[in-house]
mmCIF file of C-alpha atoms in Angstrom:
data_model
loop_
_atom_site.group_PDB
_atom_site.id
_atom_site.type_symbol
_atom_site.label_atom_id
_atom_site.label_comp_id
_atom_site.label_asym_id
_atom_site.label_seq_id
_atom_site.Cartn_x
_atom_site.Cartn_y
_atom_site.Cartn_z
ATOM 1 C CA UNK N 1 48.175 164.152 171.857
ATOM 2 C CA UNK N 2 51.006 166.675 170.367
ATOM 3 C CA UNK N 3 52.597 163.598 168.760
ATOM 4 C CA UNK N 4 48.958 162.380 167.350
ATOM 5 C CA UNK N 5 49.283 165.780 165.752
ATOM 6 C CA UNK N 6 52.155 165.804 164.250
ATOM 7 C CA UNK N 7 52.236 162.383 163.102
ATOM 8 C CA UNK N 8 48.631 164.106 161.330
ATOM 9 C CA UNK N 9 50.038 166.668 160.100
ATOM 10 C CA UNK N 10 53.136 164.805 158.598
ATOM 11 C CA UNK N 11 50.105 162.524 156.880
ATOM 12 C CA UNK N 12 48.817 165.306 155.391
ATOM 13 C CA UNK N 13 51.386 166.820 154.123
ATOM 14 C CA UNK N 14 52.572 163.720 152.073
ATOM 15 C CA UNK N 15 49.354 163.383 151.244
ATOM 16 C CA UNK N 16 49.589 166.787 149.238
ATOM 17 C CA UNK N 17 52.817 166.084 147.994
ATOM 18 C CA UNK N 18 51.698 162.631 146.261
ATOM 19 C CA UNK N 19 48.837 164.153 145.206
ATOM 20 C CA UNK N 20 50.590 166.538 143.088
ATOM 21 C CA UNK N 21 53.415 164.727 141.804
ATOM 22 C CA UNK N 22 53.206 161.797 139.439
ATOM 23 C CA UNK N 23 52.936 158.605 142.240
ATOM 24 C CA UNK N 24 53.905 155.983 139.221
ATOM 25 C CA UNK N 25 56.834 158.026 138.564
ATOM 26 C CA UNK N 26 57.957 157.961 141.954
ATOM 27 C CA UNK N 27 57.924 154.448 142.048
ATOM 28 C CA UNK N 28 59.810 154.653 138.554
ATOM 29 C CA UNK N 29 62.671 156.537 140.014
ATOM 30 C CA UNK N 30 63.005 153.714 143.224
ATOM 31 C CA UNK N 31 62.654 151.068 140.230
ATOM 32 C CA UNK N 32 65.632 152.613 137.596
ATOM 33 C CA UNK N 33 67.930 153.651 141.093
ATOM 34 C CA UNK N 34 71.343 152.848 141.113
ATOM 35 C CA UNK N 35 71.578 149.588 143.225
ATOM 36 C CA UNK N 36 75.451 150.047 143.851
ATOM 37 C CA UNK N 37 74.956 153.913 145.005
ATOM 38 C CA UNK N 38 71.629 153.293 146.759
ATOM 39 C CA UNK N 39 73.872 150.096 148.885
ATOM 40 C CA UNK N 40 76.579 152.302 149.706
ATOM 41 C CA UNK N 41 74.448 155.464 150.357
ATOM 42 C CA UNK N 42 71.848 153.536 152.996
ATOM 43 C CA UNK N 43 74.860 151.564 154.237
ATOM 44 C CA UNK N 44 77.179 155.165 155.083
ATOM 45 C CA UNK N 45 74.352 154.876 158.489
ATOM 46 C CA UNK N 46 77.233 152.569 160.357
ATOM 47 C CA UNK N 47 79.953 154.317 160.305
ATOM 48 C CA UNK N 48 78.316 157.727 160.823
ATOM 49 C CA UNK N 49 76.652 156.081 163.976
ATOM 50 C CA UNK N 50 80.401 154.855 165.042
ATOM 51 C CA UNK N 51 82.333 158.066 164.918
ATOM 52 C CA UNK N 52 79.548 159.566 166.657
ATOM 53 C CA UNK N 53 79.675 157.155 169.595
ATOM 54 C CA UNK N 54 83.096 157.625 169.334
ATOM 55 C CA UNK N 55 83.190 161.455 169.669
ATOM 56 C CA UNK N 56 80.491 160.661 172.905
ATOM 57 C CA UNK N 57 83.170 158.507 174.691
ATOM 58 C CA UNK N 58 85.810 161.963 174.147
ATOM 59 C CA UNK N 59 83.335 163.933 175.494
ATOM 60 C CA UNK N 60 83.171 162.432 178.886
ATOM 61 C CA UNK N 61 85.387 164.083 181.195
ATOM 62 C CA UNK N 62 88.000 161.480 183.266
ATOM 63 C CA UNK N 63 87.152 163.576 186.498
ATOM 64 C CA UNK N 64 84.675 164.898 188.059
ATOM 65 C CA UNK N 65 84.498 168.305 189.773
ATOM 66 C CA UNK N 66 82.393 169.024 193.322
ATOM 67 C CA UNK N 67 79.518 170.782 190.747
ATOM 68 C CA UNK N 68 79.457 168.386 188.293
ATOM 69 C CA UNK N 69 78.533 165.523 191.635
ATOM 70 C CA UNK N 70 76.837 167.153 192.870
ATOM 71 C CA UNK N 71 73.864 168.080 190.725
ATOM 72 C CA UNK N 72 71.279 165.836 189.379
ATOM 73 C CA UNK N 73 68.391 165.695 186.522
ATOM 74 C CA UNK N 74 64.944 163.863 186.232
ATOM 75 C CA UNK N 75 64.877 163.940 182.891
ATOM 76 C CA UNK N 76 62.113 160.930 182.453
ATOM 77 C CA UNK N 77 61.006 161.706 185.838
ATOM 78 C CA UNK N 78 62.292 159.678 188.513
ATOM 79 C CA UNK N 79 64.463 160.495 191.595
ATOM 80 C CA UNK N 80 68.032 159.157 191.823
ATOM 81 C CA UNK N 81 71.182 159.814 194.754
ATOM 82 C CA UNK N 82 73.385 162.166 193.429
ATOM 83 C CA UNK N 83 76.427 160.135 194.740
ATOM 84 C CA UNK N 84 79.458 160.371 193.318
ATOM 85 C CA UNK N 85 79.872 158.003 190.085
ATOM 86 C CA UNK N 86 81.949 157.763 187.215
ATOM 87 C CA UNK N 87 82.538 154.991 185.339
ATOM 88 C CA UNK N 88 84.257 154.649 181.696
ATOM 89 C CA UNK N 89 82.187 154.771 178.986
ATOM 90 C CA UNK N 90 82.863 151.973 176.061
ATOM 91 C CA UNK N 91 82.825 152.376 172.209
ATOM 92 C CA UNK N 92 79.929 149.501 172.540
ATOM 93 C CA UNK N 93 78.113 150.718 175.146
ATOM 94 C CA UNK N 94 78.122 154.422 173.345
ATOM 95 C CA UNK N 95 77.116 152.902 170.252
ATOM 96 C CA UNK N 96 74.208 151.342 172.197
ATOM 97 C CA UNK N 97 73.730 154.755 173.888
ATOM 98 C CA UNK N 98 73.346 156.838 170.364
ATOM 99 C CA UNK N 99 71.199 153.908 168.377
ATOM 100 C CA UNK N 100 68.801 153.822 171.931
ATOM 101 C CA UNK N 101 68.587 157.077 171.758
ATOM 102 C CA UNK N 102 67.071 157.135 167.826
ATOM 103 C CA UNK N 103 64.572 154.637 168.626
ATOM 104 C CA UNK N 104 63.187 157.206 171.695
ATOM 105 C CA UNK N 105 63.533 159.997 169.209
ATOM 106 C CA UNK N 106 61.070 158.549 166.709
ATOM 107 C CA UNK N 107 58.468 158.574 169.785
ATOM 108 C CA UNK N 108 59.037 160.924 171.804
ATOM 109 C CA UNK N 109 58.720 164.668 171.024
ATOM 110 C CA UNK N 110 61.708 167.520 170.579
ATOM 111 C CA UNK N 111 64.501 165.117 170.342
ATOM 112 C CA UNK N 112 63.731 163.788 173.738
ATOM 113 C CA UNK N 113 65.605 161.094 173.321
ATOM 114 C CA UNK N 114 68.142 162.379 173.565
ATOM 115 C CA UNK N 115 68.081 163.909 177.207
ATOM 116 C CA UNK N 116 66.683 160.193 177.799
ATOM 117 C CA UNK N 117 69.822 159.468 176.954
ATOM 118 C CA UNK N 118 71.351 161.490 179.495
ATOM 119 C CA UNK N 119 69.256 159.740 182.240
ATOM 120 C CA UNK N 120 70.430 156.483 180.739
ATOM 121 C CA UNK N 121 74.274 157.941 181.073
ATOM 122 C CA UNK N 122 73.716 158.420 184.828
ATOM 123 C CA UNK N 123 71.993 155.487 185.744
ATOM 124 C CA UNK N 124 74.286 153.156 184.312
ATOM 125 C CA UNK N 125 77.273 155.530 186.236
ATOM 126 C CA UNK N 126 79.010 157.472 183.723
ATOM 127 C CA UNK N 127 78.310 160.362 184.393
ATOM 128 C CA UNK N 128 75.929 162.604 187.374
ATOM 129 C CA UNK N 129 72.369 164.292 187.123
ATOM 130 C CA UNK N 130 73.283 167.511 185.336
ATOM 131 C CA UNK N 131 76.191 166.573 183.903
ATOM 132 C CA UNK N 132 74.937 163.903 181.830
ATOM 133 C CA UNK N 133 72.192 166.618 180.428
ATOM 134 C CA UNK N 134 74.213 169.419 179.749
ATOM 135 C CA UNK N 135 76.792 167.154 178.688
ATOM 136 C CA UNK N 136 74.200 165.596 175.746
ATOM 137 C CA UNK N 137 73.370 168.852 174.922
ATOM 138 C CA UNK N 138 76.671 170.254 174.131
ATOM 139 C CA UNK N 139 76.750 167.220 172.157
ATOM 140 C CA UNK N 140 73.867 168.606 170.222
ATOM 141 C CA UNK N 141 74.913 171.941 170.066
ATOM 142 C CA UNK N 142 77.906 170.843 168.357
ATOM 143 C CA UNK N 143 75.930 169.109 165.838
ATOM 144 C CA UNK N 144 73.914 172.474 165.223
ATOM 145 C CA UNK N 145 76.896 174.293 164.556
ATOM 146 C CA UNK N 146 78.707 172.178 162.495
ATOM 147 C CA UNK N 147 75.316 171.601 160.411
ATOM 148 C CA UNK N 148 74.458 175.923 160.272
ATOM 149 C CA UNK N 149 78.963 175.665 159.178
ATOM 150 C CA UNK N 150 78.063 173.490 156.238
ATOM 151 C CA UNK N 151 74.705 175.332 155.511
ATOM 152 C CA UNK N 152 76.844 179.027 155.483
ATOM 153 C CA UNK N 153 79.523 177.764 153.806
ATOM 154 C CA UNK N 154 77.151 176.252 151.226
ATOM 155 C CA UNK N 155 74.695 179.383 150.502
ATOM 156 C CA UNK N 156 77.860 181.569 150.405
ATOM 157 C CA UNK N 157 79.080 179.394 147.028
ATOM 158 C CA UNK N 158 75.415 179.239 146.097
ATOM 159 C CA UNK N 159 74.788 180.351 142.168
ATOM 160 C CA UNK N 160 71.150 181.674 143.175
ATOM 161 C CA UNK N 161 71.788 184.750 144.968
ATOM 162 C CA UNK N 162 68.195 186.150 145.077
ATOM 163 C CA UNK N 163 66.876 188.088 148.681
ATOM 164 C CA UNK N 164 65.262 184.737 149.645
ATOM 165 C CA UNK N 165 68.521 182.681 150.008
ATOM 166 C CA UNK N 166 69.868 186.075 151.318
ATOM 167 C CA UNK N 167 67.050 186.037 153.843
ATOM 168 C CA UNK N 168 68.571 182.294 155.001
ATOM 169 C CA UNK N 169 72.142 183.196 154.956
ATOM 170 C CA UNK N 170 72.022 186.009 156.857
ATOM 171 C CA UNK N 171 69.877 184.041 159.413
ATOM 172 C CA UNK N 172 71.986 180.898 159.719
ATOM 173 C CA UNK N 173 75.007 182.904 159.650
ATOM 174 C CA UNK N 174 73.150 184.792 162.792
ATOM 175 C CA UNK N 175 72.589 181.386 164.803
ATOM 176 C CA UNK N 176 76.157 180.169 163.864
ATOM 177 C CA UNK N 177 77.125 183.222 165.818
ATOM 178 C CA UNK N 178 74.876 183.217 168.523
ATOM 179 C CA UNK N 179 75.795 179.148 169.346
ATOM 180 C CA UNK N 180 79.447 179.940 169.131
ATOM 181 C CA UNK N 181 79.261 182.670 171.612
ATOM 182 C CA UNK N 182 77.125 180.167 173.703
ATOM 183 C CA UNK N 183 79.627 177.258 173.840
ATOM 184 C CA UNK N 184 82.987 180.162 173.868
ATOM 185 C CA UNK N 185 81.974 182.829 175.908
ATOM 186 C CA UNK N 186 80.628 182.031 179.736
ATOM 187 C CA UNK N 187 78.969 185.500 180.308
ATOM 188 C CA UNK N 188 76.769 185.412 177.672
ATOM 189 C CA UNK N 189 76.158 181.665 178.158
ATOM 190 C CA UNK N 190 74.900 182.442 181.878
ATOM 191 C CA UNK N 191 72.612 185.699 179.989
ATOM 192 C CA UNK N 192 71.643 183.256 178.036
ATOM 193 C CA UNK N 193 70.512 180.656 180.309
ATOM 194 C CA UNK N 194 68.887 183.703 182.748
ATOM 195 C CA UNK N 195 66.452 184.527 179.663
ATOM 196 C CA UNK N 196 65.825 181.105 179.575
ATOM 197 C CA UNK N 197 64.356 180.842 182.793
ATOM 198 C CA UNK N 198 62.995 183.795 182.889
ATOM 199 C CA UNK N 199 60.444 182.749 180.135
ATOM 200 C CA UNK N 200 60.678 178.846 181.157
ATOM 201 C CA UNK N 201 57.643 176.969 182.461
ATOM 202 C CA UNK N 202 57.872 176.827 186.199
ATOM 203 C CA UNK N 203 58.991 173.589 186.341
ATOM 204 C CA UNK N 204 61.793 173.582 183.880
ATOM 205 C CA UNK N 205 63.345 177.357 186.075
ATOM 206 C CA UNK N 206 65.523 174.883 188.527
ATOM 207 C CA UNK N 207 66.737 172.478 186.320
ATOM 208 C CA UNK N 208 67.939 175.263 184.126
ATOM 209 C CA UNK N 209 69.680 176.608 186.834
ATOM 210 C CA UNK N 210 71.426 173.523 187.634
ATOM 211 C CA UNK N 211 72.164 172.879 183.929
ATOM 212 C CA UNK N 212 73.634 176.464 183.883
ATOM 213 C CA UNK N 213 75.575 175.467 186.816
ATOM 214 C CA UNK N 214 76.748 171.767 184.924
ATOM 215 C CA UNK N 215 77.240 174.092 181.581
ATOM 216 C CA UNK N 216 79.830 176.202 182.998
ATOM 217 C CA UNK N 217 81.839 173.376 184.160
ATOM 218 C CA UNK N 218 81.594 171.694 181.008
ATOM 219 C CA UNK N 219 82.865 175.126 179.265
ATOM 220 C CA UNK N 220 86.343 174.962 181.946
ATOM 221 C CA UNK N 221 86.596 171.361 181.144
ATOM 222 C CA UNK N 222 86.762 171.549 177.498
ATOM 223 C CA UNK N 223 88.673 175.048 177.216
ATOM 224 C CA UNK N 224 91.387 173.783 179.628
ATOM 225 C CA UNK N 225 91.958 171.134 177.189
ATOM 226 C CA UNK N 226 92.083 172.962 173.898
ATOM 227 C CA UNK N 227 93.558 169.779 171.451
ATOM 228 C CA UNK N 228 90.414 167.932 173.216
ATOM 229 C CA UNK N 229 88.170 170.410 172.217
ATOM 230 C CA UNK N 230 89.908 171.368 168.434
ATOM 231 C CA UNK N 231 89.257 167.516 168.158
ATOM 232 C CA UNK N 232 85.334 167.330 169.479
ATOM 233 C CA UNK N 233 85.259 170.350 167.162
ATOM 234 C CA UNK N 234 86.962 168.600 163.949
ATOM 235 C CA UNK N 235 84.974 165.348 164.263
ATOM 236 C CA UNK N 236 81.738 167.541 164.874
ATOM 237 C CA UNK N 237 82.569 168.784 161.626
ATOM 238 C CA UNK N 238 83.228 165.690 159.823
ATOM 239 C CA UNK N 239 80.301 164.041 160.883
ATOM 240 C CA UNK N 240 77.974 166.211 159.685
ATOM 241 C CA UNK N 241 80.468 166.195 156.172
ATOM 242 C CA UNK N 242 79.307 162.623 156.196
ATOM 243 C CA UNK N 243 75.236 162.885 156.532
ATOM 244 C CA UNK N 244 75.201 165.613 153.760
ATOM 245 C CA UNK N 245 77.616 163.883 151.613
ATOM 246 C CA UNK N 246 74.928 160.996 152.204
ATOM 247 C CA UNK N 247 72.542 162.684 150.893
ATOM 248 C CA UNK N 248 74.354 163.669 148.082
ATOM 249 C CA UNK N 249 75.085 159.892 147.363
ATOM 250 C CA UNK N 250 71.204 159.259 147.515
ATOM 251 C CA UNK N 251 70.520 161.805 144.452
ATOM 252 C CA UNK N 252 73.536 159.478 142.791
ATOM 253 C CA UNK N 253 71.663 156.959 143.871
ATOM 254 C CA UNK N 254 68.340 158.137 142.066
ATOM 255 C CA UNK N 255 69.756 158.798 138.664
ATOM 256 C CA UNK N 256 69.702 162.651 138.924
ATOM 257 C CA UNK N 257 72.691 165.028 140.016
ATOM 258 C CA UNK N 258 72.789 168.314 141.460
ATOM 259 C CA UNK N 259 76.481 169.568 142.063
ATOM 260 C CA UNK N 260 78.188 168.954 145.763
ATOM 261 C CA UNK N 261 78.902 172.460 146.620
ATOM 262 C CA UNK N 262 75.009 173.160 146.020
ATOM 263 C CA UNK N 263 74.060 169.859 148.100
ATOM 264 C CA UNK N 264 76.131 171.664 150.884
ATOM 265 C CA UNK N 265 73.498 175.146 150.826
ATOM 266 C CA UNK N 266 70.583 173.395 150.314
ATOM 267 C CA UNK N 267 70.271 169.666 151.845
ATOM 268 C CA UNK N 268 71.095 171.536 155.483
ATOM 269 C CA UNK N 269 68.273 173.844 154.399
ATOM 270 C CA UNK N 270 65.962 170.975 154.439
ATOM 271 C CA UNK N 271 67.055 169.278 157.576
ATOM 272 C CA UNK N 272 66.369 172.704 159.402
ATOM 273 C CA UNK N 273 63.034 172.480 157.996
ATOM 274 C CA UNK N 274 62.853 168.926 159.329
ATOM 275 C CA UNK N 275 63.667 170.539 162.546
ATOM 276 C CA UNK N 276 60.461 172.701 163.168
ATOM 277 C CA UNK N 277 58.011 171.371 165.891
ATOM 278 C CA UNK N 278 55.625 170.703 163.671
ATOM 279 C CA UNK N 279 55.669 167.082 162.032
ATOM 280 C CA UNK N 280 56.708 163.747 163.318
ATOM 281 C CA UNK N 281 60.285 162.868 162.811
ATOM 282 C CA UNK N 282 60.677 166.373 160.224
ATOM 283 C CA UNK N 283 58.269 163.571 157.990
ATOM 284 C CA UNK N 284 56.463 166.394 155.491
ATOM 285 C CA UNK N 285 58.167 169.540 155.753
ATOM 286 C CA UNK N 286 61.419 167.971 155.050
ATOM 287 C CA UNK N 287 60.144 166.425 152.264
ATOM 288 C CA UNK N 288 58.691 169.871 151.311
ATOM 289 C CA UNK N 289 61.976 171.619 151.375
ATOM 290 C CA UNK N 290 64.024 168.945 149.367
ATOM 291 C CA UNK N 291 61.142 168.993 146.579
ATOM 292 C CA UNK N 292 61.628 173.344 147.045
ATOM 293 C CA UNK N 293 65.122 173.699 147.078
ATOM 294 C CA UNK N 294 66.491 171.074 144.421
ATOM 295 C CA UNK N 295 63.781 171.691 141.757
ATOM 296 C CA UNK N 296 66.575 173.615 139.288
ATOM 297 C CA UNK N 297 68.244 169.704 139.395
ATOM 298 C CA UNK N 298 65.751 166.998 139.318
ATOM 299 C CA UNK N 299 61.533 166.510 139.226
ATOM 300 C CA UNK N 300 59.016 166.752 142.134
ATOM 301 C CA UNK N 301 59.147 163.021 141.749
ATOM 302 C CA UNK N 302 63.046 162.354 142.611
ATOM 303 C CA UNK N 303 62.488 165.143 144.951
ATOM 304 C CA UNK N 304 59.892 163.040 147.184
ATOM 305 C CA UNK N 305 62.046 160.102 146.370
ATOM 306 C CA UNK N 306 64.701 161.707 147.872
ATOM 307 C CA UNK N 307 62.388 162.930 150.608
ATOM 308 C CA UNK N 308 61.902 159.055 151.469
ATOM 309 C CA UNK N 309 65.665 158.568 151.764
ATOM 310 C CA UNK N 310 66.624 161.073 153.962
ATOM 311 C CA UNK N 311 63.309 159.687 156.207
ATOM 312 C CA UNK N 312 65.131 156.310 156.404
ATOM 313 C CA UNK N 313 68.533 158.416 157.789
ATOM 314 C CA UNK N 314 66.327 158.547 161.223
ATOM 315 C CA UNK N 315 64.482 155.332 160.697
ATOM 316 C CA UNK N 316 67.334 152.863 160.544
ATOM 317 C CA UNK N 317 69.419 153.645 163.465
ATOM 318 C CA UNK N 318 66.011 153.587 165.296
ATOM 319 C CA UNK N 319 65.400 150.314 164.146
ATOM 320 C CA UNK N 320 69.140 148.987 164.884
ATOM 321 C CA UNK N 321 68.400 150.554 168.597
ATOM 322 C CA UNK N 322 65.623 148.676 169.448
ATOM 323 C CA UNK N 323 67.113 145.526 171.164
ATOM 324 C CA UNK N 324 69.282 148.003 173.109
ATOM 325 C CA UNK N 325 66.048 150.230 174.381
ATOM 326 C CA UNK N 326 64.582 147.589 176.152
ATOM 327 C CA UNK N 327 67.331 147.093 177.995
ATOM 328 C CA UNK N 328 67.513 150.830 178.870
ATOM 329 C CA UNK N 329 64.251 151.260 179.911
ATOM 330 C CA UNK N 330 64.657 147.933 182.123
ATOM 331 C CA UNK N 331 67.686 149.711 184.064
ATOM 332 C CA UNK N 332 64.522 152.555 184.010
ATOM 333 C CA UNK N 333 61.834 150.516 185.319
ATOM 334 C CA UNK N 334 64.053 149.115 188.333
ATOM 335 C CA UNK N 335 65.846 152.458 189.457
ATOM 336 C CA UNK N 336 61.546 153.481 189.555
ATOM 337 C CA UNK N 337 60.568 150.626 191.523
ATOM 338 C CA UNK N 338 63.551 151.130 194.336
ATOM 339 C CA UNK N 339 62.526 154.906 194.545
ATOM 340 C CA UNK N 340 58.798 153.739 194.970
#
């Protein structure tokens, strides 16, 4: 039902946002694209999706500690040993991993693909229960950071220095802070989980605690090993250099321009907007923000345009991941059946 609604109130949205812009001249600014920009800007999706499965195969730790075994996760619900496993991950199999992953998250709500993708990670024996999960979740927390870096770095070199943009500085620059101190400093990490549960449905209060549990291990793997971590960090960073320099090759791509620096304040704007729990796949208010934030540069129309571009960032690798989900939820269906 929740993903009825948002997939509604996406509709609706674009709805409004075709019905006040000029609908020929959005198909005008798809018919007088650069072909050469638009090829290379769609096409930057494969290698963005390799480095990322290759910063997933650094992130798996060689060893395991007694913790990390020990504990286990459910995320999608069924009930596996906690035996001791670990075997190597491989750049395939991680590219597999990442493109499964976007298929789930196009269906499934709050980026559960993702932790779906932990499951996957322990049932095919890389990694155990919690450590998968908190594992894919540093991941993501990574990602977060490096995307509120860009965003702060951005706004700080942005020409428009009204209260608003203040407003949005001052509160990215906040959760930059707050997500360091997460992933740096234990203490407040475990404070931080401890509020968690505390206002956590009663079903989510133990696996937080083992994830809290998982979490701190991860933290003394990664800090014992501080190149490791400087280069998890680094390629974090680069990554996420690569979507919004994407984006900025789609408004080459579209025949208008807005300049780089100003891509980097406000295209991270509008994926944070894509973000909110509200629409399917950030369809709608993502498309919102990009029309918002780059109307100095270009028209509502190469705004939506644009809009439609940054949609197919999410849609392609979930496309490319189909073949590989089936076989996922196959492994799925069978660890079920020998639990039932």
């Amino acid at each position: 039902m929740k993903r009825l609604i948002s997939i509604c109130v996406s509709l609706l949205i674009l709805a409004l946002i075709y019905w006040r812009i000029d609908f020929q001249g959005l198909i005008a600014v798809f018919r007088n694209s650069n072909l050469p920009w638009m090829m290379i800007s769609l096409g930057m999706v494969i290698p963005i999706t390799m480095i990322t499965a290759w910063r997933l195969q650094q992130l798996m730790p060689s060893t395991l500690s007694e913790a990390m075994v020990g504990a286990k996760v459910e995320p999608m619900g069924v009930n596996l040993p906690s035996e001791p496993r670990s075997e190597s991950l491989t750049f395939l199999e991680a590219n597999k991993l990442i493109l499964a992953a976007s298929s789930l998250n196009m269906v499934l709500p709050s980026k559960m693909g993702d932790i779906a993708k932990a499951y996957f990670m322990q049932e095919r024996g890389h990694l155990t229960g919690a450590m998968a999960l908190s594992l894919v979740v540093f991941e993501k927390t990574c990602d977060m950071l490096s995307l509120l870096l860009w965003c702060v770095f951005g706004l700080l070199l942005y020409p428009q220095g009204d209260w608003l943009f203040g407003v949005m500085t001052f509160s990215v620059g906040l959760g930059l802070v707050l997500g360091i101190a997460i992933l740096s400093v234990p203490r407040f990490a475990r404070s931080f989980f401890k509020v968690l549960q505390t206002i956590a449905p009663k079903k989510l209060k133990a696996k937080l605690g083992k994830m809290s549990y998982a979490w701190q291990d991860m933290h003394d793997y990664f800090w014992q090993d501080k190149w490791n971590l400087t280069k998890i960090a680094l390629t974090s960073i680069f990554i996420w250099f690569l979507h919004l320099l994407q984006i900025w090759f789609f408004i080459l791509a579209l025949n208008a321009y807005a300049p780089f620096l100003t891509n980097l304040a406000l295209s991270p704007l509008a994926i944070l907007a894509g973000l909110l729990p509200l629409t399917f796949a950030g369809v709608g208010t993502r498309d919102a923000a990009l029309i918002l934030f780059y109307q100095p540069y270009f028209d509502a129309a190469t705004g939506a345009a644009l809009g439609l571009l940054c949609t197919s960032r999410y849609f392609l690798p979930a496309i490319g991941g189909l073949p590989f989900l089936e076989q996922y939820l196959s492994f799925a269906k069978q660890a079920k059946q020998k639990q039932g």
